[in-house]
Coordinates of C-alpha atoms in Angstrom, one line a residue:
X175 CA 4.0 20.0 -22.3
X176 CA 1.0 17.7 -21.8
X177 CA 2.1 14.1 -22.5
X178 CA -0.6 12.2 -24.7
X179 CA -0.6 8.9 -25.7
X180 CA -2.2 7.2 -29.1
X181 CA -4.1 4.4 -29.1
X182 CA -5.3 2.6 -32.6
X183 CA -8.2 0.1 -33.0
X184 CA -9.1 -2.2 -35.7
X185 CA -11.9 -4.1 -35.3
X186 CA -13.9 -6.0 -38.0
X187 CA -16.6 -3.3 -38.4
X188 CA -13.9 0.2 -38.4
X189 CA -11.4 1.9 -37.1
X190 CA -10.7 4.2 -34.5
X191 CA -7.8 6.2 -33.2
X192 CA -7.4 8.3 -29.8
X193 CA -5.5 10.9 -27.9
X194 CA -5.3 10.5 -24.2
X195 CA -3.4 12.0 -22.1
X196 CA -1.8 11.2 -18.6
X197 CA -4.3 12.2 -16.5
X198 CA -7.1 10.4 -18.3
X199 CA -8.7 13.2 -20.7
X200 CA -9.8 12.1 -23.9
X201 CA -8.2 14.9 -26.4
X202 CA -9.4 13.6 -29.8
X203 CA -11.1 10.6 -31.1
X204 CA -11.9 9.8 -34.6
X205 CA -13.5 6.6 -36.7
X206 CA -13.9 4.7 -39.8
X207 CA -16.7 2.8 -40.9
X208 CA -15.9 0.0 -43.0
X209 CA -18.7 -1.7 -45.4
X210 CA -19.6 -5.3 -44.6
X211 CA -19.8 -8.1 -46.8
X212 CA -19.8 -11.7 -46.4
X213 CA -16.3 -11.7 -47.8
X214 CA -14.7 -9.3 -45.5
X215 CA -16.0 -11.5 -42.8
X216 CA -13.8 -14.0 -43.9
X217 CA -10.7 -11.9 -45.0
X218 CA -9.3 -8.0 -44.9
X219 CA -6.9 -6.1 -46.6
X220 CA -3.8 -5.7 -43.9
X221 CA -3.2 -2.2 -46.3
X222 CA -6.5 -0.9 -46.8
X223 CA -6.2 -0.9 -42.7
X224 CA -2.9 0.5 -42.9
X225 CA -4.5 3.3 -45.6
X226 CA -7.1 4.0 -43.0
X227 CA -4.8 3.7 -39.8
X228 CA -2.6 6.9 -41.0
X229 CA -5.6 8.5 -42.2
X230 CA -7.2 8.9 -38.5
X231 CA -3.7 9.2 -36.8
X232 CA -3.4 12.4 -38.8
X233 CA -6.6 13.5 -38.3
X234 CA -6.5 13.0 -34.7
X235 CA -2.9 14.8 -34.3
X236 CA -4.4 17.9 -36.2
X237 CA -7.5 18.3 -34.0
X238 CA -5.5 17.5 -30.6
X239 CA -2.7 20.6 -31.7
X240 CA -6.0 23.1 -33.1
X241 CA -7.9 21.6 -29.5
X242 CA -5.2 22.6 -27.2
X243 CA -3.7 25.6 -25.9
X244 CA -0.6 23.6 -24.8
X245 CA 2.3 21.9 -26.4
X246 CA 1.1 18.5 -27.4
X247 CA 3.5 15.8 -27.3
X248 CA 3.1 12.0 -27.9
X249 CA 5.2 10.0 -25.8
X250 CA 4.0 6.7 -27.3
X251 CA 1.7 4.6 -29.1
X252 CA -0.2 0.7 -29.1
X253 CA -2.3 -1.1 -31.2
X254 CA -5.3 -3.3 -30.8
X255 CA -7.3 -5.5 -33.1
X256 CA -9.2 -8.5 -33.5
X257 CA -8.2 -11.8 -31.6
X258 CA -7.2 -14.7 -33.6
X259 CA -6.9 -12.7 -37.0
X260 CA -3.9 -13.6 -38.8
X261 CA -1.8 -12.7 -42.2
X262 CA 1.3 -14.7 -43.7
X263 CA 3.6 -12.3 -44.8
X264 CA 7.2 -12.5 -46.8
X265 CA 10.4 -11.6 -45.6
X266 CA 10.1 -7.7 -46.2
X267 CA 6.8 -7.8 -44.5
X268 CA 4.6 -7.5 -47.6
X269 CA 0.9 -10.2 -46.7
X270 CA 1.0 -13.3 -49.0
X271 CA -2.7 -13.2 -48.6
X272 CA -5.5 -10.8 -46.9
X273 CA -5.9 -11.2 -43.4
X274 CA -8.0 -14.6 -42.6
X275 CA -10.2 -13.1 -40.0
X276 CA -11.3 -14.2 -36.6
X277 CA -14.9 -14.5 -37.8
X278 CA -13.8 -16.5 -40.9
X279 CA -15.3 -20.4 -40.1
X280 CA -13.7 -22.3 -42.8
X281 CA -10.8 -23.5 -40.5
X282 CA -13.6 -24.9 -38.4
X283 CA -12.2 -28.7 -39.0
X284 CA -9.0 -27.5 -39.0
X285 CA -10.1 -26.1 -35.1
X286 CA -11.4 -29.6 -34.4
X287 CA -8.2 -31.2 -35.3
X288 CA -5.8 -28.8 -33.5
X289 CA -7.6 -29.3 -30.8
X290 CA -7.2 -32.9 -30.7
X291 CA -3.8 -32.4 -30.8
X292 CA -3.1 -30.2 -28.3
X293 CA -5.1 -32.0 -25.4
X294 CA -3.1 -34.8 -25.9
X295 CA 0.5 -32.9 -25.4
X296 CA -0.3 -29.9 -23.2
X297 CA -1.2 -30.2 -19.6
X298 CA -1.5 -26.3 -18.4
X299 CA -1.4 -24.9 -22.0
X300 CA -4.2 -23.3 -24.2
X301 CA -6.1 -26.1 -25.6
X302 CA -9.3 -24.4 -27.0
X303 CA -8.7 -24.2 -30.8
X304 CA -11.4 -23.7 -32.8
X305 CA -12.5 -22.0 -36.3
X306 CA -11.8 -18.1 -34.4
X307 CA -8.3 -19.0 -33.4
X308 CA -5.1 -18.0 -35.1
X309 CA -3.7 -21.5 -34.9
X310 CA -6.4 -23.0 -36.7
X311 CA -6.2 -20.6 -40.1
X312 CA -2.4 -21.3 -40.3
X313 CA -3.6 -24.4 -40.6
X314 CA -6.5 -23.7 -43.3
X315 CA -4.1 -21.9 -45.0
X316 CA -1.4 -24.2 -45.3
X317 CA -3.8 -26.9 -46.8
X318 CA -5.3 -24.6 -49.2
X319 CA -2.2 -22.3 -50.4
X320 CA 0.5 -24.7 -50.4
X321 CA 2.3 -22.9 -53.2
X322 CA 2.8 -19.8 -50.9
X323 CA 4.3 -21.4 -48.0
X324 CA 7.8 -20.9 -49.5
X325 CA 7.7 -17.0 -49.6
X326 CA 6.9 -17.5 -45.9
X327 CA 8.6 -15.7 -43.5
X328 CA 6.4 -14.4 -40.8
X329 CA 2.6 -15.2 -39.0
X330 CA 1.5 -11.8 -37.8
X331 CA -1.5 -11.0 -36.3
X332 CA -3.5 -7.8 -37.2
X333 CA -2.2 -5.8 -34.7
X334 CA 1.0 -7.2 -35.3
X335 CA 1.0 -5.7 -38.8
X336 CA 0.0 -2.0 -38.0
X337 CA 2.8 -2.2 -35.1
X338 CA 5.2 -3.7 -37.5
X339 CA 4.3 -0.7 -40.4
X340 CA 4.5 2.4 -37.8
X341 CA 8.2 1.2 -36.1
X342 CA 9.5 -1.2 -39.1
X343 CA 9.8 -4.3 -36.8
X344 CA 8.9 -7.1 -38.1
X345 CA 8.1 -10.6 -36.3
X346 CA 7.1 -9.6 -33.1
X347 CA 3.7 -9.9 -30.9
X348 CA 2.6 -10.1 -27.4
X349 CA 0.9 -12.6 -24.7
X350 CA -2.5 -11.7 -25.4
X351 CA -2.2 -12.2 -29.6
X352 CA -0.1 -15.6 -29.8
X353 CA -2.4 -17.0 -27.1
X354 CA -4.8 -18.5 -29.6
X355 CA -2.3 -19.2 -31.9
X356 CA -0.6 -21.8 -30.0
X357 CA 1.8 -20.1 -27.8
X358 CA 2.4 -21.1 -24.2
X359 CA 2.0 -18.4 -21.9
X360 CA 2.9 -20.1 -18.9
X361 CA 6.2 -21.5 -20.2
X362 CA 6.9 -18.4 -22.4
X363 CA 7.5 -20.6 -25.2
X364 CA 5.7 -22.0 -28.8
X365 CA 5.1 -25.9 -27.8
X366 CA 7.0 -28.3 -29.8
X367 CA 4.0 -30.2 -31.1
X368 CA 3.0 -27.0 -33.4
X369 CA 6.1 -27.8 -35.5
X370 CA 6.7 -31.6 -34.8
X371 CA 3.0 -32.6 -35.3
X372 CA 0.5 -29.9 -36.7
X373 CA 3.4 -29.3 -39.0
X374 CA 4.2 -25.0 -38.6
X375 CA 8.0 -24.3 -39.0
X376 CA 9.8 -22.6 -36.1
X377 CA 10.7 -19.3 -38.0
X378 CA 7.1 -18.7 -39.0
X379 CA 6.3 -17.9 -35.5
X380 CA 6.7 -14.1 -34.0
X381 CA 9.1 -13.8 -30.9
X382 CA 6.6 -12.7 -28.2
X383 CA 6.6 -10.0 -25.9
X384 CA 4.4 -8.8 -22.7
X385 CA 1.9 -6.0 -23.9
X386 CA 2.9 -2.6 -23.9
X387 CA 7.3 -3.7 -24.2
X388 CA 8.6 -0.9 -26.5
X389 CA 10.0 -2.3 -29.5
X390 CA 11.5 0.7 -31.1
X391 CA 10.1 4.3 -32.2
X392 CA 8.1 5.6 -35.2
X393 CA 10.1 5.8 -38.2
X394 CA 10.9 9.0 -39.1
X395 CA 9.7 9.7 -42.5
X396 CA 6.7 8.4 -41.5
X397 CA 6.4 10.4 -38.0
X398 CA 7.0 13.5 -40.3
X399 CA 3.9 12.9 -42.8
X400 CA 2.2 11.8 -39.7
X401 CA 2.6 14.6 -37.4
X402 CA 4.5 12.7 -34.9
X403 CA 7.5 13.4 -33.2
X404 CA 10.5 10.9 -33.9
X405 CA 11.1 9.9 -30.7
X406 CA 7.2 8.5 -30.2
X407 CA 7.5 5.1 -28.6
X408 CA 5.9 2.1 -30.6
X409 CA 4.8 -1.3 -27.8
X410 CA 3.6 -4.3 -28.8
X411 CA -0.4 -4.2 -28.6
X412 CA -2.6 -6.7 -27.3
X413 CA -6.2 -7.9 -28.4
X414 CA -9.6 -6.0 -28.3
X415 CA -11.2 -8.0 -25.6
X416 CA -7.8 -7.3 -23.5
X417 CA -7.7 -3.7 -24.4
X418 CA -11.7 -3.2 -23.7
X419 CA -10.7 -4.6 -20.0
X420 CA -8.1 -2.6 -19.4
X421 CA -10.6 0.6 -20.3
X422 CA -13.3 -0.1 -18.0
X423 CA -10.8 -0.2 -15.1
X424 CA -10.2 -4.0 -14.4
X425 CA -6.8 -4.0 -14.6
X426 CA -5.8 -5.0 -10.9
X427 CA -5.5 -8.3 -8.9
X428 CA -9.2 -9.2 -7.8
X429 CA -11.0 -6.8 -10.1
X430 CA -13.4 -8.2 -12.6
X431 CA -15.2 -7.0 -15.5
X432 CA -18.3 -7.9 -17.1
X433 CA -19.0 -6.7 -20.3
X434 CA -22.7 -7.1 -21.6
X435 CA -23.4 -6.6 -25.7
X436 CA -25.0 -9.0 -27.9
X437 CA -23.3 -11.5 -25.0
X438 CA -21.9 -11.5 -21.7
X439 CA -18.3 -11.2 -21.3
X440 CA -15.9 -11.8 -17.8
X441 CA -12.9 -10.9 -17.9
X442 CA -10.6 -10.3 -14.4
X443 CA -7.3 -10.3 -12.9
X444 CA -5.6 -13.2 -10.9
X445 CA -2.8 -13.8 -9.1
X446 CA -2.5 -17.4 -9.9
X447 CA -4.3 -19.4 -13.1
X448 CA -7.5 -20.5 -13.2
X449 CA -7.1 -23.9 -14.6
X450 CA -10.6 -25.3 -15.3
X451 CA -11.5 -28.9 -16.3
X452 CA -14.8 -28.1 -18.1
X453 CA -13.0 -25.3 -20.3
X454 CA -15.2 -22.5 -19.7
X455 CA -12.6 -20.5 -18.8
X456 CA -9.1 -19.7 -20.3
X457 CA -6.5 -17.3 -19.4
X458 CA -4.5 -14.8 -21.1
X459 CA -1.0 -13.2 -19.2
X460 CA -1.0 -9.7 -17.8
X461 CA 1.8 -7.9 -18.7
X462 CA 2.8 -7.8 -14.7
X463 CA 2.8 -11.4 -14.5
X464 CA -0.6 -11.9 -13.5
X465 CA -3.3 -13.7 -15.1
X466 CA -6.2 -12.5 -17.3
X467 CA -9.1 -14.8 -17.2
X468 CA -12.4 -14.9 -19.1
X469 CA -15.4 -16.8 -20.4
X470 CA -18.3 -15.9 -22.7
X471 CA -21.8 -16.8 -22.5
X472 CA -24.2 -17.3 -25.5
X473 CA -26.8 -14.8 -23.1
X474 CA -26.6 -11.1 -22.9
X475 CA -28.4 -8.6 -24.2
X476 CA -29.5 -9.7 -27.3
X477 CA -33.0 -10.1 -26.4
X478 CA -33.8 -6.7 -25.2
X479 CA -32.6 -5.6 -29.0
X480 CA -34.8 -7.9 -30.6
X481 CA -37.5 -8.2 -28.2
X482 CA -38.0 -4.3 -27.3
X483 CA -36.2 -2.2 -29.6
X484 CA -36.8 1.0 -29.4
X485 CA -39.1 0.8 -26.3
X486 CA -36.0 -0.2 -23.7
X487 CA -36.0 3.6 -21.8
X488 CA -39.8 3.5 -21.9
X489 CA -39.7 0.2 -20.1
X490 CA -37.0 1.1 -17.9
X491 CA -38.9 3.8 -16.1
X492 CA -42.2 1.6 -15.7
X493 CA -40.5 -1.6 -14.4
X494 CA -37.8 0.3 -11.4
X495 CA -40.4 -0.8 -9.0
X496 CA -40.7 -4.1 -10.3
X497 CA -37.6 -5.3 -7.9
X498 CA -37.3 -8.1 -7.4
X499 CA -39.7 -9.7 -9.8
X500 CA -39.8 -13.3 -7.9
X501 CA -39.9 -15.0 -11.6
X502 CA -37.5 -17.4 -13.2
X503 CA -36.5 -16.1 -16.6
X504 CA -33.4 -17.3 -18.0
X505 CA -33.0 -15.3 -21.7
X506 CA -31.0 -17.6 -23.4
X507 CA -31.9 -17.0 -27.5
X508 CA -30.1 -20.0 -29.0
X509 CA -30.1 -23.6 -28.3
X510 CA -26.9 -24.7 -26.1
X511 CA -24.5 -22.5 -23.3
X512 CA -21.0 -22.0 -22.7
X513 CA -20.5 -19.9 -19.8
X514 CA -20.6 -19.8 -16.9
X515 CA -21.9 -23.6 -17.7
X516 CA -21.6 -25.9 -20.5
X517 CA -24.6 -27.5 -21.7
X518 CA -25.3 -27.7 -25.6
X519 CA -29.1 -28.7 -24.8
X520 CA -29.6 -25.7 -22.3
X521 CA -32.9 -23.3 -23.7
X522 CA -34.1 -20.5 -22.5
X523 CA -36.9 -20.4 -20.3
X524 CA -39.7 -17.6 -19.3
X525 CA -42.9 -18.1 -17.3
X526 CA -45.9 -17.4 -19.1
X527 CA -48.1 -14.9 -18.8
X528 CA -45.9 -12.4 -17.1
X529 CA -46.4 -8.4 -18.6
X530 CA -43.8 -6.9 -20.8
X531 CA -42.4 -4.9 -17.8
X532 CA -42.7 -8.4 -15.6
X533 CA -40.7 -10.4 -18.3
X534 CA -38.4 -7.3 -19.1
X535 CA -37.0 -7.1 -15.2
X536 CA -37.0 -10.5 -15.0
X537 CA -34.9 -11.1 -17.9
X538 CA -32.4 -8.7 -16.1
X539 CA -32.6 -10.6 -13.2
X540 CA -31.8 -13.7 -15.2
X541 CA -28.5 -12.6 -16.8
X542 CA -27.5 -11.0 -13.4
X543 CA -27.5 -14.6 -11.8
X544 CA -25.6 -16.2 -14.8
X545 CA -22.9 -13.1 -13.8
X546 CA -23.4 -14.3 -10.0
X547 CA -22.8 -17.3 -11.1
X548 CA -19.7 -16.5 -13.4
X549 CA -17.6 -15.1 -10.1
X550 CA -19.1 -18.1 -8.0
X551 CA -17.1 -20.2 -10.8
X552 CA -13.8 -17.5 -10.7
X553 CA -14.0 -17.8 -7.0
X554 CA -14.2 -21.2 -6.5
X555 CA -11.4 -22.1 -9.4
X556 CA -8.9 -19.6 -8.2
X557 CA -9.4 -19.2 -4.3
X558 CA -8.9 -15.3 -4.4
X559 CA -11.1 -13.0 -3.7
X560 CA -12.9 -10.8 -5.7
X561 CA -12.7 -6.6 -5.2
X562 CA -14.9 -5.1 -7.6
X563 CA -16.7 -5.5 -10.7
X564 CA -16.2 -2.8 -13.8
X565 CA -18.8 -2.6 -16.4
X566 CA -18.9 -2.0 -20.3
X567 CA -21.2 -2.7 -22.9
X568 CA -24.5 -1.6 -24.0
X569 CA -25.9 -3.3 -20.9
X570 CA -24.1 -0.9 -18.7
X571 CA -26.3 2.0 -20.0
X572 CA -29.6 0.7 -17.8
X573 CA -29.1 1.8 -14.6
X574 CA -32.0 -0.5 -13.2
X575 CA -30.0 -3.2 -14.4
X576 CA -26.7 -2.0 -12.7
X577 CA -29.0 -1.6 -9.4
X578 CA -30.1 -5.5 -9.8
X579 CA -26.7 -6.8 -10.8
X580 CA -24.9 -5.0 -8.1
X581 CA -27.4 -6.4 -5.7
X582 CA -27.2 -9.7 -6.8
X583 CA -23.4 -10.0 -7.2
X584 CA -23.4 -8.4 -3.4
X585 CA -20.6 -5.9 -4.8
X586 CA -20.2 -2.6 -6.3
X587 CA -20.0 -2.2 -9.8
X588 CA -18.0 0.6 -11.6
X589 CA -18.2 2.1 -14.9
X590 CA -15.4 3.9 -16.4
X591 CA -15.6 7.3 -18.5
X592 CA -14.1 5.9 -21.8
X593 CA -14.5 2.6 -22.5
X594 CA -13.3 1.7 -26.1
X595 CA -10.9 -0.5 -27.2
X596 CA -8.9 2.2 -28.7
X597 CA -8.6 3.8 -25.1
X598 CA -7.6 1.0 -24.0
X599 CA -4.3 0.8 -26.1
X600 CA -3.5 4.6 -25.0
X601 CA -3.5 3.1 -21.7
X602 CA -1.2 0.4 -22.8
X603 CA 0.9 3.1 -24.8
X604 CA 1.6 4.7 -21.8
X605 CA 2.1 1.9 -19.2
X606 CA 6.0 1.2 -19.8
X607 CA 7.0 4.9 -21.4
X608 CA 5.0 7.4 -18.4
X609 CA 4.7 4.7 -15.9
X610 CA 6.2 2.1 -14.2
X611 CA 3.5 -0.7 -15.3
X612 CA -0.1 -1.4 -16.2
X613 CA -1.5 -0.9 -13.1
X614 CA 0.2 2.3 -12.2
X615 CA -0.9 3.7 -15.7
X616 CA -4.8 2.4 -15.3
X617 CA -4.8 4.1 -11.6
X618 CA -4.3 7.5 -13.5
X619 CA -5.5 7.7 -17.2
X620 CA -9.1 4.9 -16.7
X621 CA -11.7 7.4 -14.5
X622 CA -15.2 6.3 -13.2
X623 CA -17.9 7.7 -14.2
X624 CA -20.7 5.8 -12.3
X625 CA -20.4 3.7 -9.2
X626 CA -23.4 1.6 -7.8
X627 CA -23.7 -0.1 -4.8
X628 CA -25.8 -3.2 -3.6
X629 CA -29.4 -2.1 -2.5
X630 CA -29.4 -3.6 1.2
X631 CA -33.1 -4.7 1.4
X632 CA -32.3 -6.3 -2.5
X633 CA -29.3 -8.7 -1.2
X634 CA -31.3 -11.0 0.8
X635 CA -34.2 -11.4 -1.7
X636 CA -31.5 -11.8 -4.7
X637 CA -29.8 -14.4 -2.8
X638 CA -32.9 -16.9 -1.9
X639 CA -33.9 -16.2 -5.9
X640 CA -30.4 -17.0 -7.2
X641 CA -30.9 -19.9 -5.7
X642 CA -34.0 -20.9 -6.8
X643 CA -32.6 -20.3 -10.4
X644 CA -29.5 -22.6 -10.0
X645 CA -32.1 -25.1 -8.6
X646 CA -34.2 -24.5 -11.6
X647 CA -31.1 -25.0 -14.1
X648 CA -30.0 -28.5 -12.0
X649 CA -33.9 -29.7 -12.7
X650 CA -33.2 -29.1 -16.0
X651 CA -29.8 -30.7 -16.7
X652 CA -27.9 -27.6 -17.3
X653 CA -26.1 -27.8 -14.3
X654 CA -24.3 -30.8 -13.4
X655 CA -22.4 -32.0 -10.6
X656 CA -19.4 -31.1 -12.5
X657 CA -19.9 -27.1 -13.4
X658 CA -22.3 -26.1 -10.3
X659 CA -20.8 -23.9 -8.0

C-alpha cells in the first residue's frame, strides 16, 4: 500500500486539495477558483467552502485510485487557510455570521485599540493587533452584533471550521491560528486581559493544540461519500504562510525562507525567540518547540509586474551579464516600509538614466540586499546561525535573480519541487501519523528541485555594494541607529 496524505487549502482567491505521498510525489492536485468581489474581501461563506472542500477531496481521491496501479491509502489529513480569518459559531457548530476575513479593514480601530491594550499587559506576548488579526474582528463583531453574542459558543478560525466539519470536533485550533487572535504561545495560555479588559469570555476561545496533533478521525458517513477510509486521521492545521514554509523546505533549526510575490516574505526556524523592540518581526511556535519567525516587507516583486509585464524572460536573457550593476536602486512602490526596517517616510529610489536592462538588474540587486539585510536583522536578534535559505514565490522563477541573491546573501538558496500551501498541509498530515515529527516528515516528503550557490567572484562585489546601499538608506533616514544592523 502506498501511504498518501491530504492536504486542503483555502485561501481568499480558491481552493485547492492534494495527494502526497510519503516519499514526496505529488499524486493528484485539484483547484477552485472563487469570484472576487469587494464583499468577499470582507466576509466568506464558512459552507460554500465546506461545499467546495468535499467537492475537490472527491475529485482528488478518484483521480489518485484511476492514477495508480497500487492500493491507495490515506493515513491522514490537515487543513490550511487564511491567517487571522475568523467565524463565531453556536454550540452545534453552525457560523452566527460569514467568516470576517483577514483582508476585511473595518476592525482597523478596533486593531488600534487592542493593541494599546496588549502592550501595556504583555511583556513577551504577541502585541501586533491590527485590522488582519483575528483578535481585532472579535472585537468588530462584538460592537456591531451585539444581539448574537448570546448564541455564542465558539471563535474558530477558517481552518478551524473545515477541521471541525471532516472529524466533528468542535473548539479546537493550533499555535500558528490563535497567534493573532490573542493567544500566548510562549505561556501556552489565552492572557487574562482578553477577558478582563478587551472584554472576550473564556469559553469563546478554542483549546489550542501544536499543528499537526490528531484530534480524532473522519467521520464515517462522511469518509464513505468521500472516498475515505474510516480510520483517516484528522490534525489540527495551521495557517497559509506556515504551511507555504513548511513546502519550500524551511522546516529546520537555522533554515530560512524567503518568499518573493507581490512582497517579500521571511519566514525561518529558531531555537530560541526573537524578541524585537521595533516589531518587525513576530514569532509563531513550531510544533517541536521551536520558534517560527517572520517579517514582511512592502518591496518585492511587484514592480517587475507592473513595470515589465510581459517582457520579464526577454529581459532576463539580455541583462545576465549585467552583474553586478554598481547602481543603487531600491524598488520600493509605496510610500513607508516595514521590513526588514521601519520607516513610514521611506521611497523608493532609482538612478536616472539607467537602461531598462540597467534598472531591471538593479532592481534585483535592490530587493536582494533588503533580504541581506532581513537575516543581518534574524542574526543579530537571535544569535544563531543561519544554514540555508529556501525559496518560493514568483520571484524564485528568475534564475538570474537566484544567482544575485545567493551571491549577496553569501549562501545557497534552495527551491523545493511543490511549493503550495496545500502541500504544505499533507506534509503536516503526515508529521505525527507516518512520522515522528515535522522535521522527520519534511526530510522525506519536501524535495529540491533547484539549488544555487554563491558566484565566488560576485561575493566580494555584492558585499562593498550592500554596503553602499545601507549607507544610502542611513543618508536618507530610513535607517536609524535603532533598526541598522
Amino acid at each position: 500500500m502506498i501511504r498518501c496524505f491530504l492536504g486542503v487549502d483555502i485561501g481568499t482567491q480558491g481552493a485547492r486539495v492534494i495527494i502526497a505521498d510519503e516519499s514526496g510525489n505529488l499524486i493528484s492536485s485539484e483547484e477552485e477558483v472563487f469570484i472576487l468581489s469587494e464583499v468577499s474581501r470582507q466576509e466568506q461563506s464558512p459552507e460554500m467552502w465546506w461545499t467546495v472542500t468535499k467537492t475537490l477531496i472527491k475529485k482528488v481521491v478518484n483521480d489518485a485510485h484511476l492514477k495508480s496501479r497500487f492500493v491507495l491509502g490515506i493515513q491522514a489529513l490537515s487543513v490550511t487557510s487564511t491567517s487571522g480569518t475568523v467565524i463565531p459559531v453556536d454550540k452545534d457548530g453552525n457560523p452566527l455570521h460569514n467568516a470576517i476575513m483577514y483582508s476585511d479593514t473595518r476592525s482597523s480601530k478596533e486593531g488600534e485599540w487592542c493593541r494599546h491594550i496588549a502592550e501595556k499587559n504583555i511583556v513577551a506576548g504577541y502585541t501586533g493587533f491590527n485590522s488582519s488579526s483575528g483578535l481585532s474582528k472579535m472585537v468588530w463583531f462584538m460592537r456591531n452584533h451585539p444581539e448574537k453574542t448570546d448564541q455564542m459558543d465558539k471563535w474558530i478560525h477558517a481552518a478551524d471550521f473545515l477541521t471541525s466539519k471532516l472529524s466533528g470536533v468542535w473548539g479546537v485550533t493550533d499555535y500558528t491560528n490563535a497567534l493573532k487572535s490573542g493567544y500566548d504561545v510562549g505561556k501556552g495560555e489565552w492572557p487574562t486581559y482578553l477577558f478582563d479588559q478587551i472584554g472576550l469570555k473564556k469559553s469563546w476561545m478554542p483549546e489550542v493544540y501544536p499543528s499537526g496533533t490528531v484530534i480524532g478521525n473522519i467521520e464515517i458517513v462522511l469518509a464513505q461519500e468521500l472516498g475515505l477510509s474510516p480510520d483517516t486521521k484528522v490534525t489540527v492545521g495551521m495557517t497559509d504562510g506556515c504551511a507555504s514554509q513548511v513546502a519550500s523546505g524551511a522546516i529546520a533549526a537555522g533554515c530560512w525562507n524567503t518568499t518573493i510575490g507581490t512582497t517579500m516574505v521571511v519566514k525561518g526556524v529558531t531555537k530560541t525567540r526573537i524578541s524585537d523592540p521595533v516589531g518587525r518581526f513576530y514569532s509563531h511556535r513550531h510544533p517541536q518547540g521551536y520558534w517560527m519567525p517572520g517579517g514582511a516587507s512592502n518591496t518585492g516583486a511587484d514592480w517587475l509586474s507592473t513595470d515589465f509585464a510581459g517582457r520579464l524572460s526577454e529581459l532576463e536573457k539580455k541583462s545576465s551579464n549585467l552583474v553586478p550593476s554598481g547602481h543603487l536602486h531600491y524598488p520600493l512602490r509605496q510610500k513607508g516600509e516595514r521590513f526588514p526596517f521601519m520607516s513610514p517616510r521611506a521611497e523608493g529610489f532609482c538612478p536616472q538614466g539607467l537602461s531598462e536592462e540597467e534598472i531591471y538588474v538593479s532592481g534585483l540587486e535592490g530587493v536582494a540586499f533588503l533580504e541581506r539585510n532581513a537575516y543581518d536583522v534574524a542574526k543579530e536578534l537571535s544569535g544563531e546561525n543561519i544554514e540555508a535559505i529556501y525559496t518560493a514565490g514568483g520571484g524564485s522563477q528568475s534564475n538570474l535573480w537566484l544567482r544575485i541573491r545567493s551571491s549577496v546573501l553569501g549562501l545557497p538558496i534552495y527551491r523545493m519541487k511543490y511549493i503550495s500551501g496545500a502541500y504544505g498541509a499533507a506534509v503536516l498530515a503526515a508529521s505525527q501519523t507516518q512520522f515522528e515529527n515535522l522535521v522527520e516528515a519534511g526530510e522525506a516528503m519536501v524535495k529540491k528541485d533547484l539549488e544555487v550557490f554563491p558566484d565566488e567572484i560576485l561575493i566580494g562585489k555584492y558585499k562593498e555594494q550592500y554596503q553602499e546601499f545601507k549607507e544610502c538608506l542611513l543618508d536618507k533616514g530610513y535607517l536609524t541607529a535603532e533598526n541598522i544592523c
